[in-house]
Amino acid sequence: MPTIYIDDNPYEVKEGKNLLDAVLSLGEDLPYFCWHPDLGSVGACRQCAVIQFQDEEDEQGRLVMACMTPASEGTRISIQHPDASQFRENVIEWLMVNHPHDCPVCDEGGECHLQDMTVMSGHNYRDFRFKKRTHRNQDLGPFINHEMNRCIACYRCVRYYRDYAGGGDLQAFAAHDHVYFGRHEDGVLESEFSGNLVEVCPTGVFTDKTLKRHYTRKWDLQSAPSICNHCGLGCNTIAGERYGTLRRILNRYNSSVNGSFLCDRGRFGYEFVNDDARILTPVMKNVETRQFEEVSEDDAVAKIAELTRDKNSVIGIGSPRASLESNFALRTLVGSNRYSSGMSNAETELVNLSRQILNDGPAHSASLKDVEKSDAVLVLGEDLTNTAPMMALAVRQAVRNQPVEKAKQAGIPEWNDNAVRELIQDEKGPLYLATPTNTKLDDVATKTYNAAPQDLARFGFAVAQFLAEESPKVIGLDEDVKSMAKSAADALKNAKRPLVISGTSLLNKSLIQSAANVAWSLCANGKKAEIALTVPEANSMGMSFLEGQGIESAFERAASDDIKTAIILENDLTRRVDSKAWNQFLKNVENIVVIDHLENETTAAADILLPAGTFADSDGTLINNEGRAQRFFQAFEDDSAVQESWRWLQGVLDLGKDTDVSDWYSLDNVFSAMTKSVDTFKGDIVVAPDAKFRINDQKIPRSPYRYSGRTAMKANVDIHVHKPPQDPDSPLSFSMEGYSGKQPSGLTSFFWSPGWNSVQSTNKYKNEVGGELRGGDPGIRLIEPKRNASPKYFTEVPEPFSPREGEWLSIPLHHIFGSEELSAKSFGLSKRAPEPYVALNPSSAEKLGLQMESRVSVKLDGTEHTLPITLHENLPDGVIGLPVGLPDFNGIPLPNWSKISGATE
Amino acid sequence: MDRPLTHHIQPDKQPLSLKKYEKQGGYQAVQKALRDFDPVDLQNHVKEAGLKGRGGAGFNTGLKWSFVPMGDDAPRPKYLVANADEMEPGTFKDRLLMESNPHLFLEGIILSAYAIGAEKSYIFLRWAYHLSKKNLEKAIAGAYENNYLGENIQGSGFNLDLHIHISAGRYICGEETALLNALEGKRANPRAKPPFPQTSGLWGKPTIVQNVETLANVPGIVNNGINWYKDISNSEEDGGTKLYGVSGKVKNPGLWELPMGTTSREIIEEHAGGMQDGLKLNGWLPGGASTDFMVEEHLDVPMDYGSVMEIGSRLGTGTMIVLDDQTCPVGMIENLEHFFAQESCGWCTPCRDGLPWTEKILHAIEHGEGKMEDLDQLARHSKWLGPGKTYCALAPGAVEPLQSGLKYFREDFERHINEQRCPWS
Ligand SMILES: Cc1cc2nc3c(=O)[nH]c(=O)nc-3n(C[C@H](O)[C@H](O)[C@H](O)COP(=O)(O)O)c2cc1C
Ligand code: SF4
Ligand code: SF4
Ligand code: SF4
Ligand code: FES
């Protein structure tokens, strides 16, 4: 560890850092703009200037940029030196030359890095007395607001958007003090990760447009640490509320999961929480009028207790979008053999298979950070950008690892961002993509292979065969596919951290099995192979731990056994089964009890309907695809009857008296009841600090220290010191009161540090820049590999796909915007969702005599859909694609064989 | 007097054909180097001759070449780039060479490429130099035909391709690393050093960027040797001749090849014929717009790198801009800062936002709206935009005429402010 001297004090720093990184990692302050913990250094803004001395004798020193200077052994610098501090003050003054002086009307105000750095640099009065230059703003679509006059030209936005996230439509234009950051013309920012601009931009140029619709300042928010519930990756978020509405989602740094970024589904998908269709009171259907009528909470619970008295007549259908605790409560109520995961049979099987692979095999279940660190990647089947978005962003970083290693060997430190990019140019490490059609990662792929799902699986099996003789052979593979499999196998074998990615999105078992074979065969070669399997929803993996049956099995049971009542937990079943099956099910059961937060087709069919909390107004635990259990906390509490589903069920259980649930008054107790009684959870598991946790006898606040105080908490209603709601489920207080130091890592409702009001304060919460949060990253892995297990290769290699005459294999195509139920209901996202379509390749279209503007009729399981066509150059012959889960186009069983009857103009 | 750079140039300035150039001894240096010199020997030869870069920075050329990785495992391809951007105000020396003596320039490129083992070379040409382009294209075609370019040059096994790239026309494109970015089709922002272009230059490969005039010096050194090169100079330290130019209100503005270290007095009074009648010399920028003013007391300073540096300015490109007593120095400096502010690439803060500020202040002073505090602001900018503060050398160059103007013409600034008008208008 090199020793460096800062203003004559010695400090030990980690090898290979630059001075700015070193200074910040030591917890010291030094202002900066163009540097960013995830983007490295470029030396543009000149804000981080310090004086560097040659040696102890050197009294003069020279001005250097800390971010561009290695913190090598014996480096001597002064931060305090008047030349350095005056220069830094000057830099602010220059930046402010054209910057508007109207923080009070700027959306960034109160959490602005420019404000913070201005104060830190000591610049106060300006001498510039001329006119400012002004810019035109652009309409960048529903997510991002653009106010170019606030730009300080730090170049972070384009470096993030283009270099880091691979976007193409945001650029720096023009030169000198006219540099302009935007699109070539107004229009929606195309990147699926555009929302991070809001946090990357140190000023109010790029701000959250969805927040703008119900704007509030950071210091007026009441927030909670949360977990994104819009895909299976479980990115960590901060959910911020004021006056009973959820105002925004921010990233919550977790170095093992999402690091500093989120996808746009995760960031902008929150507005369903505020939807008019929220269910706020318990209702019961009037037997005669079939209309919902309000009932008291007690009556509703009593009624359900009555219906569930005879357990044998009840089934419970849980949900992969509900918490473990709520699912567990349902399972307890109905009994584990009458409990369903709320996923289709196929999905249930695949998620179970995934857990089994990760749990029993020798390959390590990859976190997102592991994905980012891998240096050779094989993707089998997943269109990651649309099925597990942040994993796509991680893969985009992973392909840099091999070339960056070369740059390091050439003596260029990794943080010297432009120099590294210059040296490696377009060189990419190995990434082999096997997907049904083109994906948004193709541009960084070494090779792509587009084929029908079973052929992709055959490809995967072939890769494994090249790595391990004992894994099953694939007969009759085309030579070019074989040679691609060989080169993929070689690349993985030659890598230090090889990674295989697959998942459930194509609902193809063989694909996942082939991925396991590849990962395991790498392990057999002595590699520490990683495997990442994506799952559909926020708690899909959790469902596998609770071992419920699939929906179809539950429906069968409802048909055969004497089932009178079904309790459906946070699940719109009409999205998961076709309408025939659903209608039959409704006929088979007499009473439908639904607990959910938004009205949908399933809640419409309820006889009793109870209001559940969303992620923002309830607490709970989710398990992500990696097997990491993570807790989300309630951001706010309102006066409605909304509560956690498990609380409703606890009420029912309590009346039923079969199970002693008297201590189920807190989430912790429900969770520990679960880990005790469900075998798949092994012993004591601590996901997050429990509700009794205190620091210096104090709770951890949800609101920042600069909150206006409790008098103003409900200033929209009255000015009065309200007693804050009690929270039995977490150690968080519903106010700014409590411990005023740094919150523990899992309980961070806001990032803030003296002098650091912006998200850049996150650095103060880390062990070091880019490192873990102090006290360790939150969450706990419940799945670890059996490193020494000898691989039990899957042996069923599927037959090659053969197109059928007159029939088409329709496969699911996922959309980051639109395919996920809840986010699709949010204002911004709904504008980005595609219209339903059918995708096929141009030669198929030609064969069918279709024009681009044709509409076709697709017949599937006896249902006919009339759809416009979309041409996908790379879809295989005999295969068509249909979008998954769109708001008005779902519940279609895929994959499936279908018939297309030509143009019906 | 030896004039190795210009002796091929005919009175009508028409370039020699390749054959005629060969007859006058042209391409002998290429023949000789390929036959007698190992590339590293050639590097050392040029280093010892003391050739310094004529693009403005004055770095020893052979020494620069010695940082290029050589040998079989050096990254490939390697590049030699001729910097023919010549956007420096008042500078028109490379133009003469390219328009009227293109083969000498090509010979310099071939030799230098050979010395560093480059197989590809580019001429990065100022957009406005149409005649240069035409004459170069013709010369390049001839060089290919006669196997001075292309594969296995003169049977030596050395290959070299040469392309002309026409710049989009920004001053910053002449800065060598911005030039490389521009050549790659990127925004013309400079790059941080290290790594230097010698190891990671064009498309991340070893690259040498060299000024046109610098390159044109190489054939003479190869042909005539180190001692000759030192002898033809008047300077203690720097070898060779220099293309000195004068613009401004002199009798005979122009460009002359003279021994390195010729004094300003000789250049202005003898070669440029002195000031136009009725005008007096007030000062001059010795080497383009981005150098500090020199004034009368400096007339006898030898115009070489070290001597000019000693009196606080820079030789720069060696092409002077002369200021006469009937032209307002504030107006002149305002004009220059307008140019620099506009040509800032916009990458780093001090230059991007500081230079326009100086321009606005100068404009105010020149138009009768100046305040005394403005002079402090200008001084502050001169200080904080100086060497080492900004990302590249554009801004430090930009404040050189400003800081020296404040020093030598302070009274004129004050008069503007006191009288709230330009005394010259
Ligand atoms: C703003 C700026 C503009 C420059 N323009 C030119 C130019 O037009 N031509 C040139 O040869 N060098 C120019 N230079 C100098 C080059 O960066 C570089 O030092 C030179 O091309 C190296 O060649 P030399 O060693 O042969 O002089 C410029 C430098 C700066 C900072
Ligand atoms: S828009 Fe924001 S991120 Fe981009 S350059 Fe301007 S201030 Fe920096
Ligand atoms: S990748 Fe998934 S978990 Fe992460 S922010 Fe996006 S939708 Fe949420
Ligand atoms: S000093 Fe900075 S802004 Fe100016 S040209 Fe150089 S890099 Fe660009
Ligand atoms: S942060 Fe170091 S120069 Fe911008």
PDB file of C-alpha atoms in Angstrom, chain B residues 21 28 32 60 78 86 111 117 122 140 148 167 171 216 239 245 311 313 340 352 362 368 409:
ATOM      1  CA  TYR B  21      13.588  17.408 -58.412  1.00  0.00           C
ATOM      2  CA  GLN B  28      18.970  11.135 -52.717  1.00  0.00           C
ATOM      3  CA  LYS B  32      20.890   6.982 -48.892  1.00  0.00           C
ATOM      4  CA  ASN B  60      14.004  17.696 -30.241  1.00  0.00           C
ATOM      5  CA  LYS B  78       2.687   2.573 -36.699  1.00  0.00           C
ATOM      6  CA  GLU B  86      -1.280  25.592 -40.109  1.00  0.00           C
ATOM      7  CA  LEU B 111      12.590   9.388 -44.063  1.00  0.00           C
ATOM      8  CA  GLY B 117       9.172   2.026 -38.750  1.00  0.00           C
ATOM      9  CA  TYR B 122      -1.181  10.954 -43.275  1.00  0.00           C
ATOM     10  CA  ILE B 140       2.307  11.791 -54.160  1.00  0.00           C
ATOM     11  CA  TYR B 148       9.283   6.248 -53.264  1.00  0.00           C
ATOM     12  CA  SER B 167      -9.156  19.090 -41.926  1.00  0.00           C
ATOM     13  CA  TYR B 171      -7.508  25.751 -34.920  1.00  0.00           C
ATOM     14  CA  ALA B 216      11.313  19.167 -44.619  1.00  0.00           C
ATOM     15  CA  GLY B 239      20.615  23.734 -35.866  1.00  0.00           C
ATOM     16  CA  GLY B 245       7.849  35.337 -41.894  1.00  0.00           C
ATOM     17  CA  ILE B 311      13.116  37.236 -22.750  1.00  0.00           C
ATOM     18  CA  SER B 313       8.290  34.835 -25.195  1.00  0.00           C
ATOM     19  CA  PHE B 340      -8.952  31.941 -29.421  1.00  0.00           C
ATOM     20  CA  ARG B 352     -13.952  27.334 -22.638  1.00  0.00           C
ATOM     21  CA  LEU B 362     -11.513  43.524 -24.056  1.00  0.00           C
ATOM     22  CA  GLY B 368     -15.458  52.699 -24.093  1.00  0.00           C
ATOM     23  CA  PHE B 409       0.800  48.399 -23.378  1.00  0.00           C
TER      24      PHE B 409
END
